[in-house]
Short mmCIF file of C-alpha atoms and ligand atoms in Angstrom, two decimals:
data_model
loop_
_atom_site.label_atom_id
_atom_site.label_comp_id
_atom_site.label_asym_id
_atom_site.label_seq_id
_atom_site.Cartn_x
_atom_site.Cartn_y
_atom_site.Cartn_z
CA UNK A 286 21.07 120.96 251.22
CA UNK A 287 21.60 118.69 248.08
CA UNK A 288 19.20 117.18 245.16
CA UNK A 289 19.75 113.69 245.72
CA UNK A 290 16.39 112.17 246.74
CA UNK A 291 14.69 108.81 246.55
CA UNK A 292 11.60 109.38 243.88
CA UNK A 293 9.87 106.66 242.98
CA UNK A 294 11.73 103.97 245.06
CA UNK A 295 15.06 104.88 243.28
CA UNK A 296 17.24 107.30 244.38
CA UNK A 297 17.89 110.18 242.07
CA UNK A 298 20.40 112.97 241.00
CA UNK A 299 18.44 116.15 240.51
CA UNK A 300 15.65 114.50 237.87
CA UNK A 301 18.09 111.45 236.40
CA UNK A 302 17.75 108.06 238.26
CA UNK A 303 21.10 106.88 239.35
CA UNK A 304 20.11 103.07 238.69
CA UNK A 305 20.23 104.75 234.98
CA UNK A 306 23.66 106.32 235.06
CA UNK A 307 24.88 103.38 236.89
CA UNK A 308 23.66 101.06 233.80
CA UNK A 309 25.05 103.45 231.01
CA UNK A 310 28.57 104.49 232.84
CA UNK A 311 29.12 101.54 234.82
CA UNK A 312 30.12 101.93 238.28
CA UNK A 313 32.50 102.76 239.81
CA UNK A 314 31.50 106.36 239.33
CA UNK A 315 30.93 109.77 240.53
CA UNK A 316 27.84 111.60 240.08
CA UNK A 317 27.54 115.49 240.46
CA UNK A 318 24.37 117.28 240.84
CA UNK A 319 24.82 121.32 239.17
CA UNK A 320 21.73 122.62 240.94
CA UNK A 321 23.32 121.98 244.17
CA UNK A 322 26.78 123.08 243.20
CA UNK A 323 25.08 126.18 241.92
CA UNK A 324 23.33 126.67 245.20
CA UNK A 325 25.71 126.13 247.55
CA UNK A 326 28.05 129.23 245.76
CA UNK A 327 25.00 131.53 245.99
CA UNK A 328 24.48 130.31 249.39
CA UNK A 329 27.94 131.76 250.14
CA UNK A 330 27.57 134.76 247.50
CA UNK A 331 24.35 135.82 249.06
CA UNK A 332 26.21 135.30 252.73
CA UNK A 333 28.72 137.83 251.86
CA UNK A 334 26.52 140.56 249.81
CA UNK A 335 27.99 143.86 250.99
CA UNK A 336 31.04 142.91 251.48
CA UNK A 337 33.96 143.33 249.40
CA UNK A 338 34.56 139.73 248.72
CA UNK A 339 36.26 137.51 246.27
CA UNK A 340 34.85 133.66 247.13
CA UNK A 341 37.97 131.79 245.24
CA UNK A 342 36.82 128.24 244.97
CA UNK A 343 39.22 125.40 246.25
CA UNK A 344 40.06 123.66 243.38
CA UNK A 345 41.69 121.14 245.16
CA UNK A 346 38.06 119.92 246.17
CA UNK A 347 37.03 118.72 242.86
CA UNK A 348 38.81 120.39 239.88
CA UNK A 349 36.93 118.58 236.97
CA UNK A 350 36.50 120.72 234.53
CA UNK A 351 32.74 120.26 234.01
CA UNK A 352 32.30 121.99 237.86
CA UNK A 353 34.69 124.74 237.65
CA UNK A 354 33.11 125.35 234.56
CA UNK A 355 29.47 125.50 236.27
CA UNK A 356 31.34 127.26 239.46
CA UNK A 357 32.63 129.65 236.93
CA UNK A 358 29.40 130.49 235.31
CA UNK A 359 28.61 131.69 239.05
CA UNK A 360 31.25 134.64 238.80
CA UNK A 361 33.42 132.15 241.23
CA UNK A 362 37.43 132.64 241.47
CA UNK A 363 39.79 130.19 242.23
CA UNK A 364 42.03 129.48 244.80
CA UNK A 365 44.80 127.17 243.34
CA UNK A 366 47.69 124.92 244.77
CA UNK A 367 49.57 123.91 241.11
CA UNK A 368 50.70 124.74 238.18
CA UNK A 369 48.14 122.20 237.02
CA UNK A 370 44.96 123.81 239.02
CA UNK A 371 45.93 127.63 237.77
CA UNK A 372 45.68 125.56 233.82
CA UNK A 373 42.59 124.03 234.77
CA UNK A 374 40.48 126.94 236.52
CA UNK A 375 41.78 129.58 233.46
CA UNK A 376 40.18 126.92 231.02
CA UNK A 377 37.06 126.33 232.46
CA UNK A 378 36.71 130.02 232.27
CA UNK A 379 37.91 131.38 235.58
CA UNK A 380 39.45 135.18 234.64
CA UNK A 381 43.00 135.21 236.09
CA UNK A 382 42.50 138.35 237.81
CA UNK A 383 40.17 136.41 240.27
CA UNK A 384 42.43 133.26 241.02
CA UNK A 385 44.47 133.14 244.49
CA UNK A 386 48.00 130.70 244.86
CA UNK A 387 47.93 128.79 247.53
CA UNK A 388 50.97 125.78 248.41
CA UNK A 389 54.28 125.80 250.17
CA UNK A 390 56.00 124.16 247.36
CA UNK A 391 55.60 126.26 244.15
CA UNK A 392 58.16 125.49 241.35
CA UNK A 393 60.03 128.78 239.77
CA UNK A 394 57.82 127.49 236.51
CA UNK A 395 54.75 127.61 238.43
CA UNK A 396 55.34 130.78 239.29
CA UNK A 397 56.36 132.00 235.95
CA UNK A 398 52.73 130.56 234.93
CA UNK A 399 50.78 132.50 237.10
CA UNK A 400 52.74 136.16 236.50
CA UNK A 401 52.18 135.63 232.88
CA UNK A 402 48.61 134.77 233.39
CA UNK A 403 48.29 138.14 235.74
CA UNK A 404 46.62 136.16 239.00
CA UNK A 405 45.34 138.45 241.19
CA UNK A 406 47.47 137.24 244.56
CA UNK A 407 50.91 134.49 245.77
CA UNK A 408 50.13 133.23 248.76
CA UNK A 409 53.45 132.81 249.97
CA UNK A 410 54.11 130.07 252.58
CA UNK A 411 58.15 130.91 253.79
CA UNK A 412 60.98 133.01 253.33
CA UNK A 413 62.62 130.95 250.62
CA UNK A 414 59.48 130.76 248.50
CA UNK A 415 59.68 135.23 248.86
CA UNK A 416 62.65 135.10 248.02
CA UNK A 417 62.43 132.64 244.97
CA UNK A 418 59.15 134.33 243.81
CA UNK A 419 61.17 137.97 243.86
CA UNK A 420 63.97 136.29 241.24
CA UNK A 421 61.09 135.08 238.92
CA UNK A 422 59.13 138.73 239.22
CA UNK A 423 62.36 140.67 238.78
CA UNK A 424 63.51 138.47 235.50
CA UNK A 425 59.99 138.65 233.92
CA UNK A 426 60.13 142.56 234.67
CA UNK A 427 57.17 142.44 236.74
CA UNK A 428 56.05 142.51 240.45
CA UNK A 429 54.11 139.55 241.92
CA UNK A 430 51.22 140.51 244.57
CA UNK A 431 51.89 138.93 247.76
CA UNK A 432 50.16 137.76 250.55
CA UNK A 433 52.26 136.13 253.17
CA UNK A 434 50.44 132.97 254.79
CA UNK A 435 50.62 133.01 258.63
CA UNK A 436 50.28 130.47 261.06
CA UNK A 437 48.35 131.42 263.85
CA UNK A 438 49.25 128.25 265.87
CA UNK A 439 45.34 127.77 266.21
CA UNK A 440 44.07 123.93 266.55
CA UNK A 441 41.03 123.32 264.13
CA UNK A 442 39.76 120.89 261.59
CA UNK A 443 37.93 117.90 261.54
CA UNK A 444 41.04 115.45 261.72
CA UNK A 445 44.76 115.86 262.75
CA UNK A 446 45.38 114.95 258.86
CA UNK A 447 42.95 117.93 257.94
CA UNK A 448 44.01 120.64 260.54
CA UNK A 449 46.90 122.98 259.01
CA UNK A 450 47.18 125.93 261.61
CA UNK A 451 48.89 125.00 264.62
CA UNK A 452 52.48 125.42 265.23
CA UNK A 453 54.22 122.89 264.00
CA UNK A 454 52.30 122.07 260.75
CA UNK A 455 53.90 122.61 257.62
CA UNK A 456 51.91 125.61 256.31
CA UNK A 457 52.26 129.41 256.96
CA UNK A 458 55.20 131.09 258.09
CA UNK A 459 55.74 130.84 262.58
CA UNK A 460 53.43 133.52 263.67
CA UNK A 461 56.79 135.22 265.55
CA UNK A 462 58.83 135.93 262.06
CA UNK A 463 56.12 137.47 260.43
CA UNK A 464 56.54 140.74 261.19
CA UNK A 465 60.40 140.22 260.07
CA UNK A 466 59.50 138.56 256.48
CA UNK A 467 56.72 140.96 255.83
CA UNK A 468 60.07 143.84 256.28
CA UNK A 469 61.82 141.81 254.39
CA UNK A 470 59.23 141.73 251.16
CA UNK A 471 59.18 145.74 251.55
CA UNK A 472 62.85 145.60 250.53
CA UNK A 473 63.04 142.95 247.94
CA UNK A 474 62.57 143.97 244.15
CA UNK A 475 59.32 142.47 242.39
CA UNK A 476 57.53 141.77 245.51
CA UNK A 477 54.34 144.02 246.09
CA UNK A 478 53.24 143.40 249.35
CA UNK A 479 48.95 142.97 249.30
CA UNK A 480 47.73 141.04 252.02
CA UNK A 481 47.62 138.79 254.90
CA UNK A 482 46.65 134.97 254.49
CA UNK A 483 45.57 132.75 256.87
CA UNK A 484 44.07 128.83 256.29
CA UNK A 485 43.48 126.91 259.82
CA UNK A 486 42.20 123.57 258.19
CA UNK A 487 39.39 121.56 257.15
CA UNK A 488 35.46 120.70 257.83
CA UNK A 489 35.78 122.73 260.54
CA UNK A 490 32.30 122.73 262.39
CA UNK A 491 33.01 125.41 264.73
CA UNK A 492 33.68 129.02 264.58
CA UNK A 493 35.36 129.76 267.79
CA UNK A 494 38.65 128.62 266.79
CA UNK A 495 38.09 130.05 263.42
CA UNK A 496 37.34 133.62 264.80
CA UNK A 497 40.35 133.50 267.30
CA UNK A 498 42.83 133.13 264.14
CA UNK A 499 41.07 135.95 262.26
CA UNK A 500 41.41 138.12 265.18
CA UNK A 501 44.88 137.00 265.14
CA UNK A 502 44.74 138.32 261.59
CA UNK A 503 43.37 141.55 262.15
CA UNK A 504 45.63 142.47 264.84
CA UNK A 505 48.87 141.91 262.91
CA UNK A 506 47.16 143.58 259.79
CA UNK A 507 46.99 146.48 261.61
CA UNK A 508 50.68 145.92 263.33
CA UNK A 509 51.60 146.09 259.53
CA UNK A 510 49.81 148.77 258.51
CA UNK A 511 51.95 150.74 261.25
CA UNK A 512 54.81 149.58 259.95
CA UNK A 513 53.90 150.80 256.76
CA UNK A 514 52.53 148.01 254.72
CA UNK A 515 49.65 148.65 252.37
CA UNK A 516 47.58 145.59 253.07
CA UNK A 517 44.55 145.93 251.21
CA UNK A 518 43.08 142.53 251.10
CA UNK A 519 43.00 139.68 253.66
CA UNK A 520 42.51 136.19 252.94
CA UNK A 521 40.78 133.79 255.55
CA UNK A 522 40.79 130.44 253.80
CA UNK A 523 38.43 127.84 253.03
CA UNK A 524 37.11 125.18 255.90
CA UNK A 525 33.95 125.73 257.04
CA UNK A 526 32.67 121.91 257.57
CA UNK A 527 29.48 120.53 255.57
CA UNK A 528 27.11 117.61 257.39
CA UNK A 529 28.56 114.25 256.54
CA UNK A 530 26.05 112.60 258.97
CA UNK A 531 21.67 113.54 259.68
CA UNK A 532 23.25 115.00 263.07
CA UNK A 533 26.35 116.37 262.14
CA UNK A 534 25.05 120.71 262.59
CA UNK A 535 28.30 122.62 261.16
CA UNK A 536 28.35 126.48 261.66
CA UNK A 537 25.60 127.98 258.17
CA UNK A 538 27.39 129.79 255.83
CA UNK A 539 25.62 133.35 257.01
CA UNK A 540 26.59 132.54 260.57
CA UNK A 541 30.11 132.14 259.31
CA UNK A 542 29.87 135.43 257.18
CA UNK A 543 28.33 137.73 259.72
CA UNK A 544 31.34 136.61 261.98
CA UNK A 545 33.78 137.21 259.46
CA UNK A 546 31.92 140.72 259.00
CA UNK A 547 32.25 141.55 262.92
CA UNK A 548 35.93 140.35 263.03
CA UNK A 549 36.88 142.63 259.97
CA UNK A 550 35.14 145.70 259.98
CA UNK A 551 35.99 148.88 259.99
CA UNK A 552 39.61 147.42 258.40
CA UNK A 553 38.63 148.39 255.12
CA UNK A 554 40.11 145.26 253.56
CA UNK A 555 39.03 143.03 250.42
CA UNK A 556 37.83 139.78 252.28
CA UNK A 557 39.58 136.69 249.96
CA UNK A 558 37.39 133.16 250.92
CA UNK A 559 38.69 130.02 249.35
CA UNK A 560 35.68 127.43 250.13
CA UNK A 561 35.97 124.42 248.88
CA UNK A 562 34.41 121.30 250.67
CA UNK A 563 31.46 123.80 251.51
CA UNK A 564 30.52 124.16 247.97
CA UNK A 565 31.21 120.33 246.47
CA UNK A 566 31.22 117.96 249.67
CA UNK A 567 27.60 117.12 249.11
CA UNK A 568 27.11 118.30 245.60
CA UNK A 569 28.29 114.70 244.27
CA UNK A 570 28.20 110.95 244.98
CA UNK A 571 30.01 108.08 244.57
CA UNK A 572 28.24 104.99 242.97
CA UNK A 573 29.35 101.47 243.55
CA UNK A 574 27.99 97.58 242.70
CA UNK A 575 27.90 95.00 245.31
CA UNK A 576 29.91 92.03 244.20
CA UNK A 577 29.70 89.58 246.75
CA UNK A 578 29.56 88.83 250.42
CA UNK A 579 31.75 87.37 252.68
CA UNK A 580 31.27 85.36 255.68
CA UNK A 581 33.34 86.26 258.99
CA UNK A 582 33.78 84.90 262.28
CA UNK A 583 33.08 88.63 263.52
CA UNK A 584 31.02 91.28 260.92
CA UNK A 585 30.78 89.42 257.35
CA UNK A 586 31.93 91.79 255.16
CA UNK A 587 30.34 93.39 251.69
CA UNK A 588 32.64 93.48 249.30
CA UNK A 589 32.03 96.30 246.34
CA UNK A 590 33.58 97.06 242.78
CA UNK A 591 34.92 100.27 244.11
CA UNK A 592 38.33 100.71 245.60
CA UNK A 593 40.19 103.28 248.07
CA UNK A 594 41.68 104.16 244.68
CA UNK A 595 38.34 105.79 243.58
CA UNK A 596 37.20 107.34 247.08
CA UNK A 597 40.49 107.39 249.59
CA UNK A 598 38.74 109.43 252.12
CA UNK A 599 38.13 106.67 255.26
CA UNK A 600 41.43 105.05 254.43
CA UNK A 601 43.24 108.87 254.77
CA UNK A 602 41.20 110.45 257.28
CA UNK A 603 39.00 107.85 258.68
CA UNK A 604 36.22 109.82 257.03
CA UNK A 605 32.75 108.96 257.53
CA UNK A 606 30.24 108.82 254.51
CA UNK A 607 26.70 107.04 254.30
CA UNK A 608 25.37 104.38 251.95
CA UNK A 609 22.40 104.51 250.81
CA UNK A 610 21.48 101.69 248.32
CA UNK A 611 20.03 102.76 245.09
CA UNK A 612 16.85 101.11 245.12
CA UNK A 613 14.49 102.11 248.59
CA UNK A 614 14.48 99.67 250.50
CA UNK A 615 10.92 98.85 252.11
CA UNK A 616 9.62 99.67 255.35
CA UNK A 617 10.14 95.94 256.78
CA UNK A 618 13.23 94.98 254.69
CA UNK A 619 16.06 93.14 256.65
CA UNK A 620 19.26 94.86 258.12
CA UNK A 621 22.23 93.24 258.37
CA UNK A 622 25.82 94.43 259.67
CA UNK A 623 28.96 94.69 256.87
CA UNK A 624 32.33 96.03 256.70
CA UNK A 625 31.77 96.94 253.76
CA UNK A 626 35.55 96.46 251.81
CA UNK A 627 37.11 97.28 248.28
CA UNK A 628 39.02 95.00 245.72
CA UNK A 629 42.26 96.72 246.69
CA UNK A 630 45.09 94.79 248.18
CA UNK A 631 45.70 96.66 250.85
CA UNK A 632 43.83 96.35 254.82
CA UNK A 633 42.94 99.88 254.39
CA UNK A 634 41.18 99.41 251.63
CA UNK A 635 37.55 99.42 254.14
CA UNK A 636 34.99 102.18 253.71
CA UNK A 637 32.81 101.48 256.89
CA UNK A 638 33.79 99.69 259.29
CA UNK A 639 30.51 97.37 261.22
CA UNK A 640 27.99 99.26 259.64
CA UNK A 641 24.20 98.22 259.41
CA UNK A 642 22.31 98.69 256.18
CA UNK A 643 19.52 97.13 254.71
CA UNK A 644 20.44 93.55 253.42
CA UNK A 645 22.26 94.19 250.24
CA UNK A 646 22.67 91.25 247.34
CA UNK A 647 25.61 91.14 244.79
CA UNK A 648 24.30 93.54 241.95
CA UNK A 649 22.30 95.78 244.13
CA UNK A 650 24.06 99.36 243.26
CA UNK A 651 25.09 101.83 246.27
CA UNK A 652 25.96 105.36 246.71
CA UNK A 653 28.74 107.04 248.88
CA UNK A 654 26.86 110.00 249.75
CA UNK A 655 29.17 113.74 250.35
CA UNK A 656 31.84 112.49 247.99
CA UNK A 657 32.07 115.71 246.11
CA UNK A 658 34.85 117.04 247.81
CA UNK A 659 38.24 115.17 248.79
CA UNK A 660 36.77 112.13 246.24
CA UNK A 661 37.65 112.18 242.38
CA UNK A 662 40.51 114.36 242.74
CA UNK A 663 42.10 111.92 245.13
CA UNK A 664 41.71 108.94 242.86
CA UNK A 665 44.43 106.69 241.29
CA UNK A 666 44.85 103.88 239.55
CA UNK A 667 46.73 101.78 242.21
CA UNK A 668 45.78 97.74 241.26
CA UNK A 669 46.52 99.30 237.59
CA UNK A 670 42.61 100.05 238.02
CA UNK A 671 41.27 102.41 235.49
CA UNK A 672 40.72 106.00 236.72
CA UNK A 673 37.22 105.99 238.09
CA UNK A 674 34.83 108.61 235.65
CA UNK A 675 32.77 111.24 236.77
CA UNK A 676 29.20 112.50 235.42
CA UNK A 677 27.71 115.71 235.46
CA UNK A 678 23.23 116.19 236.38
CA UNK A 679 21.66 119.30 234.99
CA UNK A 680 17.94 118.46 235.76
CA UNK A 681 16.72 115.80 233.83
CA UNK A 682 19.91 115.88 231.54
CA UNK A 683 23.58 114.07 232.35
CA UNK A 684 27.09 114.07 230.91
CA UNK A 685 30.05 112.21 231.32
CA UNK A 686 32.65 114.83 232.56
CA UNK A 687 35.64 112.16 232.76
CA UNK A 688 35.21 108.97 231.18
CA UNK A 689 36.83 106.00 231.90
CA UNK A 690 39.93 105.45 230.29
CA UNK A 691 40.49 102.12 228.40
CA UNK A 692 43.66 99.51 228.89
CA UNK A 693 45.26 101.30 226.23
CA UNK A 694 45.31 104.72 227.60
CA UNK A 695 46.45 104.07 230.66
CA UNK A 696 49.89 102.16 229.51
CA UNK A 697 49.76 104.83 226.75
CA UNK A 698 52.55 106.79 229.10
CA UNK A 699 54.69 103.43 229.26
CA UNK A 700 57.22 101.69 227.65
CA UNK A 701 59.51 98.53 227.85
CA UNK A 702 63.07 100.49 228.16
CA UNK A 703 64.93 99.95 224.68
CA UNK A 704 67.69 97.14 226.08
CA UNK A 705 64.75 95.06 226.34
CA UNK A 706 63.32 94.98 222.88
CA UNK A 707 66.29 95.96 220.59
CA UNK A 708 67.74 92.95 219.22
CA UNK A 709 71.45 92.20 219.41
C1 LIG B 96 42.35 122.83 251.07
C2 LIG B 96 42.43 124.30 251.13
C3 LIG B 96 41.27 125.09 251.06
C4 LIG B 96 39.88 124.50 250.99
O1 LIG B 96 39.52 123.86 252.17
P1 LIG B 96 38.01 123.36 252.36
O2 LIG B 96 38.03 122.71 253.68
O3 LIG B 96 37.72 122.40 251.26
O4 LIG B 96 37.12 124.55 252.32
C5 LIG B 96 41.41 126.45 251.05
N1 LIG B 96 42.63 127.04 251.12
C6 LIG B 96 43.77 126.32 251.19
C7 LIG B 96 45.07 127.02 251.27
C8 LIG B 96 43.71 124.93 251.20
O5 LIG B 96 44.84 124.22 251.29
#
């Protein structure tokens, strides 16, 4: 469920037309909507109620400040992948003591960060990591708390890009040297051993593969326990899949919750989620201006002022999202057939490929619907194009949460190297 809905023959954010955001920002641009970031965390929240459950927010989803700040406000934690995320979720509010780190490359400094800050959990990816994270704890006179990140060798997620559990992916240590490393952090000085972590990949639709890695989970939780681990807390990842299409009928957060219930009960655990896509996916849009069209021998193609710079998703993943133009069209109006294309140099640069939408003229506006997750954050400034902004709906009130930087910022990082401008 989001608030984006045609009223009055425009479509709308919440109670702000988008044909008037679109005119003040300029487009490209992202557009946010808090009432439905605000209900899909209660969603969850309510989901869980009973259980003993920290929901840590991906902040790799969307990490602008203006929605961890609103995800915040909703008693959310954070799960974080950087030095940079950990920075951004503590100042939009996010207590420490409820932020998770997740990422099988994190720097000695990074870690350094995060003990200082006090975060309540290292998600540790491989024995070199352990073993890194142990010298950092031990200098800084502290102990980190450690969950070790397995890989169940489980096939899920929505694309091969997207799916991060089976063997052979990069993430989580092999399922078989678990047991080994998790002996190995009982020995080593400034590791507290915590918990068990598992992440299987993304917009994952269906449970079944979901609940065979958690069951996966449980077992070896209580192998540890045997062994004489204290694991108090198990973390299960973020995800569960959101509808990018009217058909698409992903697994509802409660379904998802009272299987996660049934899986770990009894265990007497603290359940760590890290949803991400499930709370911002379709809590924010992407707003774009026809430019022109373009005859073709095969599907003339619409070409639009935004780029796979600002919204990389089909060019990465092949990743479906819906365009809807601004202004309803009427019952009767003509459809025609695009590929509708970016300014981008680059083939790739094609966000649907033989699509059919209503007729569309240069300077009709268009939204990228389910771009809140997977969008922003993803954006560059390839084509030296300026970093696309993002605004913020509260009801019938909007901010600009990013704005668009001008020429001068962006070569404000740059210079010509000294040989070239020093005289002789
Ligand atoms: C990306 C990621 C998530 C969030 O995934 P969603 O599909 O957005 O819910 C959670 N945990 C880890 C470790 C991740 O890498």
């Amino acid at each position: 469920m989001h608030h984006f809905t045609y009223q009055d023959g425009c479509l709308h954010c919440e109670g702000v037309n988008l044909e008037q955001i679109a005119d003040e920002v300029g487009t490209p641009c992202y557009v946010y909507s808090s009432a439905t970031l605000v209900r899909h965390a209660r969603v969850i929240a309510s989901a869980f109620e009973g259980q003993d459950c920290l929901i840590a927010y991906s902040v790799k989803s969307n990490g602008n400040l203006g929605v961890l700040s609103t995800l915040a406000q909703e008693g959310c934690g954070a799960d974080v992948v950087s030095g940079g995320e950990l920075q951004r979720a503590m100042r939009a509010g996010i207590p420490a003591d409820r932020i998770v780190f997740s990422g099988v490359g994190k720097t000695a400094e990074e870690m350094r960060l995060a003990l200082q800050a006090g975060i309540h959990q290292f998600n540790v990816e491989s024995a070199a990591e352990l073993r890194r994270l142990s010298e950092v704890a031990t200098m800084l006179g502290t102990d980190a708390p450690v969950a070790i990140r397995v890989n169940p060798d489980v096939a899920a997620g929505g694309h091969p890009n997207i799916s991060t559990g089976k063997k052979g992916d990069k993430f989580g240590v092999p399922w078989s040297d678990a047991e080994d490393l998790y002996a190995e952090a009982a020995t080593l000085p400034g590791i507290k051993v915590v918990g068990v972590d598992v992440h299987i990949g993304s917009q994952i639709g269906d449970l079944v593969p979901m609940r065979a890695a958690f069951e996966k989970v449980v077992g070896l939780t209580k192998r540890l326990r045997d062994a004489g681990h204290e694991i108090s807390r198990i973390d299960l990842g973020g995800g569960l899949g959101i509808p990018y299409k009217e058909d698409d009928a992903p697994a509802p957060p409660s379904d998802y919750a009272a299987m996660i219930a049934d899986v770990t009960q009894d265990l007497g655990v603290q359940v760590i989620l890290e949803p991400g896509r499930v709370i911002t996916g379709n809590a924010g849009v992407m707003l774009s201006t026809v430019l022109y069209e373009k005859a073709a021998p095969e599907t003339d193609f619409l070409i639009i002022d935004a780029g796979m710079n600002d919204l990389m998703r089909p060019a990465l993943y092949d990743a479906h999202h819906d365009i809807l133009p601004i202004k309803q069209a009427g019952a009767g109006a003509e459809r025609k057939t695009y590929d509708v294309v970016g300014p981008i140099c680059e083939s790739t640069d094609k966000f649907a490929k033989a699509r059919e939408l209503t007729a569309l003229r240069p300077g009709q506006r268009i939204a990228f619907m389910s771009a809140g997750a997977y969008g922003a954050v993803l954006s560059s400034t390839y084509n030296a194009r300026p970093l696309v902004p993002e605004v913020l709906v509260n009801g019938s009130s909007f901010d600009v949460v990013r704005r668009r930087p001008e020429f001068e910022e962006m070569i404000a990082l740059e210079k010509v190297p000294d040989w070239l401008t020093q005289k002789a």
